[in-house]
Amino acid sequence: MKLYRIKKSNIDRNGRGLYATKDIKEGTRIIDYVGKIITKKQSEESEKFDNSKPIYLFNLNNKYDLDGNVSWNTARLINHSCLNNCDYEGQGLKLWVVAIKDIKKGDELTCDYGFGYDSDYKQFPCKCGSINCVGFIVREGSRWRINKKFKKILRVNR
Ligand SMILES: [Zn+2]
């Protein structure tokens, strides 16, 4: 039995998300993140990655990227949350999604998309609804640039 199923998302109201079909323990590999392996040159030259942030583009090493924006990559449906319960992991040219905390059956699976902070961050609002939502899709370590209270939280945690 798969650990996830596709359902209309609570975060992305126009889209779908992945939901846990049973309780998942921290550290469990949930799904592979697959796609087309392309060279850096290809991703730099492709218009596909020009206008928006490369939501589905992963850096594999200094030669290759992975373009996960393909229909057979179910893991692309995982939404971003400021309080994510999953994270991307990889080795060599393989990527997968792992639980970073215990997840309850029925919970939506979420990742931190890892966007850096830059001038167009407002293009990507976050509607994750978590208590620490910063309002935009920006990686955890950069959220204090948008809202100073996150600086404090980071200090407490480290
Ligand atoms: Zn959020």
Coordinates of N, CA, C and O and ligand atoms in Angstrom, one line a residue:
M1 N 0.8 -1.2 0.0 CA 0.0 0.0 0.0 C 0.9 1.3 0.0 O 1.8 1.4 0.8
K2 N 0.5 2.2 -0.8 CA 1.3 3.4 -0.9 C 1.0 4.2 0.4 O 0.0 4.1 1.0
L3 N 2.0 5.0 0.7 CA 1.9 5.8 2.0 C 1.2 7.2 1.7 O 1.0 7.9 2.6
Y4 N 0.8 7.4 0.5 CA 0.2 8.7 0.1 C -0.9 8.5 -0.9 O -1.0 7.4 -1.6
R5 N -1.9 9.4 -0.9 CA -2.8 9.4 -2.0 C -3.0 10.9 -2.5 O -2.7 11.8 -1.7
I6 N -3.5 11.0 -3.7 CA -3.7 12.4 -4.3 C -5.1 12.8 -3.9 O -6.1 12.1 -4.0
K7 N -5.2 14.1 -3.4 CA -6.5 14.6 -3.1 C -6.4 16.1 -3.3 O -5.3 16.7 -3.4
K8 N -7.6 16.7 -3.4 CA -7.6 18.2 -3.5 C -6.9 18.8 -2.3 O -7.1 18.3 -1.2
S9 N -6.1 19.8 -2.5 CA -5.3 20.3 -1.4 C -6.0 21.3 -0.6 O -6.8 22.1 -1.1
N10 N -5.7 21.3 0.7 CA -6.2 22.4 1.6 C -5.3 23.6 1.5 O -5.7 24.7 1.9
I11 N -4.1 23.4 1.0 CA -3.2 24.6 0.9 C -3.3 25.3 -0.4 O -3.5 26.5 -0.5
D12 N -3.2 24.5 -1.5 CA -3.4 25.1 -2.8 C -4.8 24.8 -3.3 O -5.1 23.7 -3.7
R13 N -5.7 25.7 -3.1 CA -7.1 25.5 -3.3 C -7.4 25.2 -4.7 O -8.5 24.7 -5.0
N14 N -6.6 25.6 -5.6 CA -6.8 25.2 -7.0 C -6.2 24.0 -7.5 O -6.3 23.6 -8.6
G15 N -5.4 23.4 -6.6 CA -4.6 22.2 -7.0 C -4.8 21.0 -6.1 O -5.7 21.0 -5.3
R16 N -3.9 20.1 -6.3 CA -4.0 18.9 -5.6 C -2.8 18.8 -4.7 O -1.8 19.5 -4.8
G17 N -2.8 17.8 -3.8 CA -1.7 17.6 -2.9 C -1.6 16.1 -2.6 O -2.5 15.3 -3.0
L18 N -0.6 15.7 -1.8 CA -0.5 14.3 -1.4 C -0.9 14.2 0.1 O -0.5 15.1 0.9
Y19 N -1.6 13.2 0.5 CA -2.0 13.0 1.8 C -1.6 11.6 2.3 O -1.6 10.6 1.6
A20 N -1.2 11.6 3.6 CA -0.8 10.3 4.2 C -2.0 9.3 4.3 O -3.1 9.7 4.8
T21 N -1.8 8.1 3.9 CA -2.8 7.1 3.9 C -2.7 6.3 5.3 O -3.6 5.5 5.6
K22 N -1.7 6.5 6.0 CA -1.5 5.9 7.3 C -0.5 6.7 8.1 O 0.1 7.6 7.6
D23 N -0.4 6.4 9.4 CA 0.6 7.1 10.2 C 2.0 6.8 9.6 O 2.3 5.6 9.3
I24 N 2.8 7.8 9.5 CA 4.2 7.6 9.0 C 5.2 8.1 10.0 O 5.1 9.2 10.5
K25 N 6.2 7.2 10.2 CA 7.2 7.6 11.2 C 8.2 8.5 10.6 O 8.6 8.4 9.4
E26 N 8.8 9.4 11.4 CA 9.9 10.2 11.1 C 11.0 9.4 10.4 O 11.3 8.3 10.9
G27 N 11.5 9.9 9.3 CA 12.7 9.2 8.7 C 12.2 8.3 7.6 O 13.1 7.7 6.9
T28 N 10.9 8.0 7.4 CA 10.4 7.1 6.4 C 10.6 7.8 5.0 O 10.2 8.9 4.8
R29 N 11.1 7.0 4.0 CA 11.1 7.5 2.7 C 9.7 7.3 2.1 O 9.2 6.2 2.1
I30 N 9.1 8.3 1.6 CA 7.7 8.2 1.2 C 7.5 8.0 -0.3 O 6.7 7.2 -0.7
I31 N 8.2 8.8 -1.1 CA 8.0 8.7 -2.5 C 9.3 9.2 -3.2 O 10.0 10.1 -2.7
D32 N 9.6 8.7 -4.4 CA 10.7 9.1 -5.1 C 10.3 10.4 -5.9 O 9.2 10.6 -6.3
Y33 N 11.3 11.3 -6.0 CA 11.1 12.5 -6.8 C 11.8 12.3 -8.1 O 13.0 12.3 -8.2
V34 N 11.0 12.1 -9.2 CA 11.6 11.7 -10.5 C 11.4 12.8 -11.5 O 10.6 13.7 -11.3
G35 N 12.0 12.6 -12.6 CA 11.9 13.6 -13.7 C 12.9 13.4 -14.7 O 13.5 12.3 -14.9
K36 N 13.2 14.5 -15.5 CA 14.2 14.4 -16.5 C 15.5 15.0 -16.0 O 15.5 16.1 -15.5
I37 N 16.6 14.2 -16.2 CA 17.9 14.8 -15.9 C 18.4 15.6 -17.0 O 18.4 15.1 -18.2
I38 N 18.7 16.8 -16.8 CA 19.1 17.7 -17.8 C 20.4 18.4 -17.4 O 20.8 18.4 -16.2
T39 N 21.2 18.8 -18.3 CA 22.5 19.5 -18.0 C 22.2 20.9 -17.5 O 21.2 21.5 -17.8
K40 N 23.2 21.5 -16.8 CA 23.1 22.9 -16.4 C 22.8 23.8 -17.6 O 22.1 24.7 -17.5
K41 N 23.5 23.5 -18.6 CA 23.4 24.3 -19.8 C 22.0 24.3 -20.3 O 21.4 25.3 -20.7
Q42 N 21.4 23.1 -20.3 CA 20.0 23.0 -20.8 C 19.1 23.8 -19.9 O 18.2 24.5 -20.4
S43 N 19.2 23.7 -18.6 CA 18.3 24.5 -17.7 C 18.6 26.0 -17.8 O 17.6 26.8 -17.7
E44 N 19.8 26.4 -18.0 CA 20.1 27.8 -18.2 C 19.5 28.3 -19.5 O 19.1 29.5 -19.5
E45 N 19.5 27.5 -20.5 CA 19.0 28.0 -21.8 C 17.5 27.8 -22.0 O 17.0 28.4 -22.9
S46 N 16.9 27.0 -21.2 CA 15.5 26.7 -21.4 C 14.6 27.8 -20.9 O 14.7 28.3 -19.8
E47 N 13.7 28.2 -21.8 CA 12.7 29.3 -21.4 C 11.8 28.9 -20.3 O 11.2 29.7 -19.6
K48 N 11.6 27.6 -20.2 CA 10.7 27.0 -19.2 C 11.0 27.5 -17.8 O 10.2 27.7 -17.0
F49 N 12.3 27.8 -17.6 CA 12.7 28.2 -16.2 C 13.0 29.7 -16.1 O 13.5 30.2 -15.1
D50 N 12.6 30.4 -17.2 CA 12.9 31.8 -17.2 C 12.1 32.7 -16.3 O 12.6 33.4 -15.5
N51 N 10.8 32.6 -16.5 CA 9.9 33.6 -15.9 C 9.5 33.3 -14.5 O 9.1 34.3 -13.7
S52 N 9.5 32.1 -14.1 CA 9.1 31.8 -12.7 C 10.2 31.2 -12.0 O 11.2 30.7 -12.6
K53 N 10.2 31.1 -10.7 CA 11.2 30.4 -10.0 C 11.1 28.9 -10.3 O 10.1 28.4 -10.6
P54 N 12.3 28.3 -10.4 CA 12.3 26.9 -10.8 C 11.7 26.0 -9.7 O 12.4 25.3 -9.1
I55 N 10.4 26.0 -9.6 CA 9.7 25.2 -8.5 C 10.1 23.8 -8.6 O 10.3 23.1 -7.5
Y56 N 10.2 23.2 -9.8 CA 10.4 21.8 -9.9 C 11.9 21.4 -10.3 O 12.1 20.3 -10.7
L57 N 12.7 22.4 -10.3 CA 14.1 22.2 -10.8 C 15.0 22.0 -9.6 O 15.1 22.8 -8.7
F58 N 15.7 20.9 -9.6 CA 16.6 20.6 -8.5 C 18.0 20.5 -9.0 O 18.3 19.9 -10.1
N59 N 18.9 21.0 -8.2 CA 20.3 20.9 -8.5 C 20.8 19.6 -8.0 O 20.7 19.2 -6.8
L60 N 21.3 18.7 -8.9 CA 21.8 17.4 -8.5 C 23.3 17.4 -8.2 O 23.7 16.8 -7.2
N61 N 24.0 18.1 -9.0 CA 25.5 18.2 -8.8 C 25.9 19.4 -9.7 O 25.1 20.1 -10.3
N62 N 27.2 19.6 -9.9 CA 27.6 20.7 -10.7 C 27.5 20.5 -12.2 O 27.7 21.4 -13.0
K63 N 27.0 19.4 -12.6 CA 26.8 19.1 -14.0 C 25.3 19.1 -14.4 O 24.9 19.5 -15.4
Y64 N 24.5 18.4 -13.5 CA 23.1 18.1 -13.8 C 22.1 18.7 -12.9 O 22.3 18.8 -11.7
D65 N 20.9 19.0 -13.5 CA 19.7 19.3 -12.7 C 18.7 18.3 -13.0 O 18.7 17.5 -14.0
L66 N 17.7 18.3 -12.1 CA 16.5 17.4 -12.4 C 15.3 18.3 -12.6 O 14.9 19.1 -11.7
D67 N 14.6 18.1 -13.7 CA 13.4 18.8 -14.0 C 12.2 17.9 -13.6 O 11.9 16.9 -14.3
G68 N 11.6 18.2 -12.5 CA 10.5 17.3 -12.0 C 9.2 17.7 -12.5 O 8.2 17.1 -12.1
N69 N 9.1 18.6 -13.4 CA 7.8 19.1 -13.9 C 7.3 18.2 -15.0 O 7.2 18.6 -16.2
V70 N 7.1 16.9 -14.7 CA 6.7 15.9 -15.7 C 5.5 15.2 -15.1 O 5.4 15.0 -13.9
S71 N 4.6 14.7 -16.0 CA 3.3 14.2 -15.5 C 3.5 12.9 -14.6 O 2.7 12.6 -13.7
W72 N 4.6 12.2 -14.8 CA 4.8 10.9 -14.1 C 5.5 11.2 -12.7 O 5.7 10.2 -12.0
N73 N 5.8 12.4 -12.4 CA 6.4 12.7 -11.1 C 5.3 13.1 -10.1 O 5.0 14.3 -9.9
T74 N 4.7 12.1 -9.4 CA 3.6 12.4 -8.5 C 4.1 13.3 -7.4 O 3.3 14.1 -6.8
A75 N 5.4 13.2 -7.0 CA 5.9 14.0 -5.9 C 5.9 15.5 -6.2 O 6.0 16.3 -5.2
R76 N 5.7 15.9 -7.4 CA 5.6 17.3 -7.7 C 4.4 17.9 -7.1 O 4.3 19.2 -7.0
L77 N 3.4 17.1 -6.8 CA 2.1 17.6 -6.2 C 2.2 18.0 -4.8 O 1.3 18.6 -4.2
I78 N 3.3 17.7 -4.1 CA 3.5 18.1 -2.7 C 3.6 19.6 -2.6 O 4.4 20.2 -3.4
N79 N 2.9 20.2 -1.8 CA 2.8 21.6 -1.6 C 3.9 22.1 -0.6 O 4.3 21.4 0.3
H80 N 4.2 23.4 -0.7 CA 5.1 24.0 0.3 C 4.3 24.4 1.5 O 3.2 24.8 1.5
S81 N 4.9 24.2 2.7 CA 4.4 24.8 3.9 C 5.5 25.4 4.8 O 6.6 24.9 4.7
C82 N 5.2 26.4 5.5 CA 6.1 27.0 6.4 C 6.4 26.1 7.6 O 7.3 26.3 8.4
L83 N 5.5 25.1 7.8 CA 5.7 24.1 8.9 C 5.7 22.7 8.2 O 4.8 21.9 8.5
N84 N 6.7 22.5 7.4 CA 6.6 21.2 6.6 C 6.9 20.0 7.4 O 7.6 20.0 8.4
N85 N 6.3 18.9 7.0 CA 6.5 17.6 7.6 C 7.4 16.7 6.8 O 7.7 15.6 7.2
C86 N 7.8 17.1 5.6 CA 8.7 16.3 4.8 C 9.8 17.2 4.2 O 9.7 18.4 4.3
D87 N 10.8 16.5 3.7 CA 11.9 17.3 3.1 C 12.4 16.4 1.9 O 12.2 15.2 1.8
Y88 N 13.2 17.1 1.0 CA 13.8 16.4 -0.1 C 15.1 15.9 0.3 O 15.9 16.6 1.0
E89 N 15.5 14.7 -0.1 CA 16.8 14.1 0.2 C 17.3 13.5 -1.1 O 16.5 13.1 -2.0
G90 N 18.6 13.4 -1.2 CA 19.1 12.8 -2.5 C 20.5 12.2 -2.3 O 21.2 12.5 -1.4
Q91 N 20.8 11.4 -3.3 CA 22.1 10.8 -3.3 C 22.4 10.5 -4.8 O 21.6 9.9 -5.5
G92 N 23.6 10.9 -5.3 CA 23.9 10.7 -6.7 C 22.8 11.5 -7.5 O 22.6 12.7 -7.3
L93 N 22.2 10.8 -8.5 CA 21.2 11.4 -9.3 C 19.8 11.1 -8.9 O 18.8 11.3 -9.6
K94 N 19.7 10.5 -7.7 CA 18.3 10.2 -7.2 C 17.9 11.1 -6.1 O 18.6 11.6 -5.3
L95 N 16.6 11.4 -6.2 CA 15.9 12.3 -5.2 C 14.7 11.6 -4.6 O 14.0 10.8 -5.3
W96 N 14.4 11.8 -3.4 CA 13.2 11.3 -2.8 C 12.7 12.2 -1.7 O 13.4 13.2 -1.3
V97 N 11.5 11.9 -1.2 CA 10.9 12.7 -0.1 C 10.8 11.9 1.1 O 10.4 10.7 1.1
V98 N 11.3 12.5 2.2 CA 11.4 11.8 3.5 C 10.6 12.5 4.6 O 10.5 13.8 4.6
A99 N 10.0 11.8 5.5 CA 9.2 12.4 6.6 C 10.3 12.9 7.6 O 11.2 12.2 8.0
I100 N 10.1 14.2 8.0 CA 11.1 14.8 9.0 C 10.4 14.9 10.3 O 11.0 15.4 11.3
K101 N 9.2 14.4 10.4 CA 8.5 14.3 11.8 C 7.5 13.2 11.6 O 7.2 12.8 10.5
D102 N 6.9 12.7 12.7 CA 5.9 11.7 12.6 C 4.7 12.4 12.0 O 4.3 13.5 12.3
I103 N 4.1 11.7 11.0 CA 2.9 12.3 10.3 C 1.7 11.4 10.6 O 1.8 10.2 10.5
K104 N 0.6 12.1 10.8 CA -0.6 11.3 11.1 C -1.4 11.0 9.8 O -1.3 11.8 8.8
K105 N -2.0 9.9 9.8 CA -2.9 9.5 8.7 C -3.9 10.6 8.4 O -4.5 11.2 9.3
G106 N -4.0 11.0 7.1 CA -4.9 12.1 6.7 C -4.2 13.4 6.6 O -4.8 14.4 6.1
D107 N -3.0 13.6 7.1 CA -2.3 14.9 7.0 C -1.8 15.1 5.6 O -1.4 14.1 4.9
E108 N -1.8 16.3 5.2 CA -1.2 16.6 3.9 C 0.3 16.6 4.0 O 0.9 17.1 5.0
L109 N 1.0 16.0 3.0 CA 2.5 16.0 3.0 C 3.0 17.4 2.5 O 2.5 17.8 1.5
T110 N 3.9 17.9 3.2 CA 4.4 19.3 2.8 C 5.9 19.3 2.8 O 6.6 18.7 3.7
C111 N 6.5 20.1 2.0 CA 8.0 20.4 2.0 C 8.3 21.8 2.1 O 7.4 22.7 1.9
D112 N 9.5 22.2 2.3 CA 10.0 23.6 2.2 C 10.6 23.7 0.8 O 11.6 23.0 0.6
Y113 N 10.0 24.5 0.0 CA 10.5 24.5 -1.4 C 11.9 25.1 -1.5 O 12.6 25.0 -2.5
G114 N 12.3 25.8 -0.4 CA 13.7 26.2 -0.4 C 14.0 27.5 -1.2 O 15.2 27.7 -1.5
F115 N 13.0 28.2 -1.5 CA 13.3 29.5 -2.3 C 14.1 30.4 -1.4 O 13.8 30.7 -0.3
G116 N 15.1 31.0 -2.0 CA 15.8 32.1 -1.3 C 14.9 33.3 -1.3 O 13.9 33.4 -2.0
Y117 N 15.4 34.3 -0.6 CA 14.7 35.6 -0.6 C 15.2 36.5 -1.7 O 16.4 36.6 -1.9
D118 N 14.3 37.0 -2.5 CA 14.8 38.0 -3.5 C 13.6 39.0 -3.7 O 12.5 38.8 -3.2
S119 N 13.9 39.9 -4.6 CA 12.9 41.0 -4.8 C 11.5 40.6 -5.2 O 10.5 41.3 -5.0
D120 N 11.4 39.4 -5.9 CA 10.1 39.0 -6.4 C 9.4 38.0 -5.5 O 8.6 37.3 -6.0
Y121 N 9.8 37.9 -4.3 CA 9.2 36.9 -3.4 C 7.7 37.0 -3.3 O 7.0 36.1 -3.1
K122 N 7.2 38.3 -3.5 CA 5.7 38.5 -3.4 C 4.9 37.8 -4.5 O 3.7 37.7 -4.4
Q123 N 5.6 37.3 -5.5 CA 4.9 36.6 -6.5 C 4.4 35.2 -6.1 O 3.6 34.6 -6.7
F124 N 4.9 34.7 -4.9 CA 4.6 33.4 -4.5 C 4.0 33.4 -3.1 O 4.7 33.0 -2.1
P125 N 2.8 33.8 -2.9 CA 2.2 33.8 -1.6 C 2.0 32.4 -1.1 O 1.8 31.4 -1.8
C126 N 2.2 32.2 0.2 CA 2.0 31.0 0.9 C 0.7 31.0 1.6 O 0.4 31.9 2.4
K127 N -0.1 29.9 1.4 CA -1.4 29.8 2.1 C -1.5 28.6 3.0 O -2.5 28.0 3.2
C128 N -0.3 28.2 3.6 CA -0.3 27.0 4.3 C -1.1 27.0 5.6 O -1.5 26.0 6.1
G129 N -1.3 28.2 6.1 CA -2.2 28.3 7.3 C -1.5 27.9 8.6 O -2.2 27.8 9.6
S130 N -0.2 27.5 8.6 CA 0.4 27.1 9.8 C 0.7 28.3 10.7 O 0.7 29.5 10.2
I131 N 0.9 28.1 12.0 CA 1.0 29.2 13.0 C 2.2 30.1 12.6 O 2.2 31.3 13.0
N132 N 3.2 29.5 12.0 CA 4.4 30.3 11.7 C 4.5 30.7 10.2 O 5.6 31.0 9.7
C133 N 3.3 30.7 9.6 CA 3.4 31.1 8.1 C 3.8 32.5 7.9 O 3.3 33.4 8.6
V134 N 4.8 32.7 7.0 CA 5.4 34.0 6.8 C 4.6 34.7 5.7 O 4.8 35.9 5.4
G135 N 3.7 34.0 5.0 CA 2.9 34.6 4.0 C 3.4 34.4 2.6 O 2.7 34.7 1.6
F136 N 4.6 34.0 2.4 CA 5.2 33.8 1.1 C 6.1 32.6 1.1 O 6.6 32.1 2.2
I137 N 6.3 32.0 -0.1 CA 7.1 30.8 -0.2 C 8.6 31.1 -0.2 O 9.1 31.5 -1.2
V138 N 9.1 31.1 1.0 CA 10.6 31.4 1.2 C 11.1 30.4 2.1 O 10.5 30.1 3.1
R139 N 12.4 30.0 1.9 CA 12.9 29.0 2.8 C 13.1 29.4 4.2 O 13.3 30.6 4.4
E140 N 13.1 28.5 5.1 CA 13.1 28.8 6.5 C 14.2 29.8 6.9 O 13.9 30.8 7.6
G141 N 15.4 29.5 6.5 CA 16.5 30.4 6.9 C 16.4 31.8 6.4 O 17.2 32.7 6.9
S142 N 15.5 32.1 5.5 CA 15.4 33.5 4.9 C 14.2 34.2 5.4 O 14.0 35.3 5.0
R143 N 13.3 33.6 6.1 CA 12.0 34.2 6.4 C 12.1 35.4 7.3 O 11.3 36.3 7.2
W144 N 13.2 35.5 8.1 CA 13.4 36.7 8.9 C 13.5 38.0 8.1 O 13.3 39.1 8.6
R145 N 13.9 37.8 6.8 CA 14.0 39.0 6.0 C 12.7 39.6 5.7 O 12.5 40.8 5.4
I146 N 11.6 38.8 5.8 CA 10.3 39.3 5.5 C 9.6 39.7 6.8 O 8.9 40.7 6.9
N147 N 9.8 39.0 7.8 CA 9.2 39.3 9.1 C 10.2 39.0 10.2 O 10.7 37.9 10.4
K148 N 10.6 40.1 10.9 CA 11.7 40.0 11.9 C 11.4 39.0 13.0 O 12.4 38.5 13.7
K149 N 10.2 38.7 13.3 CA 9.9 37.7 14.4 C 10.6 36.4 14.1 O 10.9 35.6 15.1
F150 N 10.8 36.1 12.9 CA 11.5 34.8 12.6 C 12.9 34.7 13.0 O 13.5 33.7 13.2
K151 N 13.5 35.9 13.1 CA 14.9 36.0 13.6 C 15.0 35.5 15.0 O 15.8 34.7 15.4
K152 N 14.0 35.9 15.8 CA 13.9 35.5 17.2 C 13.7 33.9 17.3 O 14.4 33.3 18.0
I153 N 12.8 33.4 16.5 CA 12.5 32.0 16.5 C 13.8 31.2 16.2 O 14.1 30.2 16.9
L154 N 14.5 31.7 15.2 CA 15.7 30.9 14.8 C 16.7 30.9 15.9 O 17.4 29.9 16.2
R155 N 16.8 32.0 16.6 CA 17.8 32.1 17.7 C 17.4 31.1 18.9 O 18.3 30.5 19.4
V156 N 16.2 31.1 19.2 CA 15.7 30.2 20.2 C 16.0 28.7 19.9 O 16.4 27.9 20.7
N157 N 15.8 28.4 18.6 CA 16.0 27.0 18.2 C 17.5 26.6 18.1 O 17.7 25.4 17.9
R158 N 18.4 27.5 18.0 CA 19.8 27.1 17.8 C 20.7 27.4 19.0 O 20.3 28.0 19.9
Ligands
ZN1 ZN 3.1 29.4 4.9

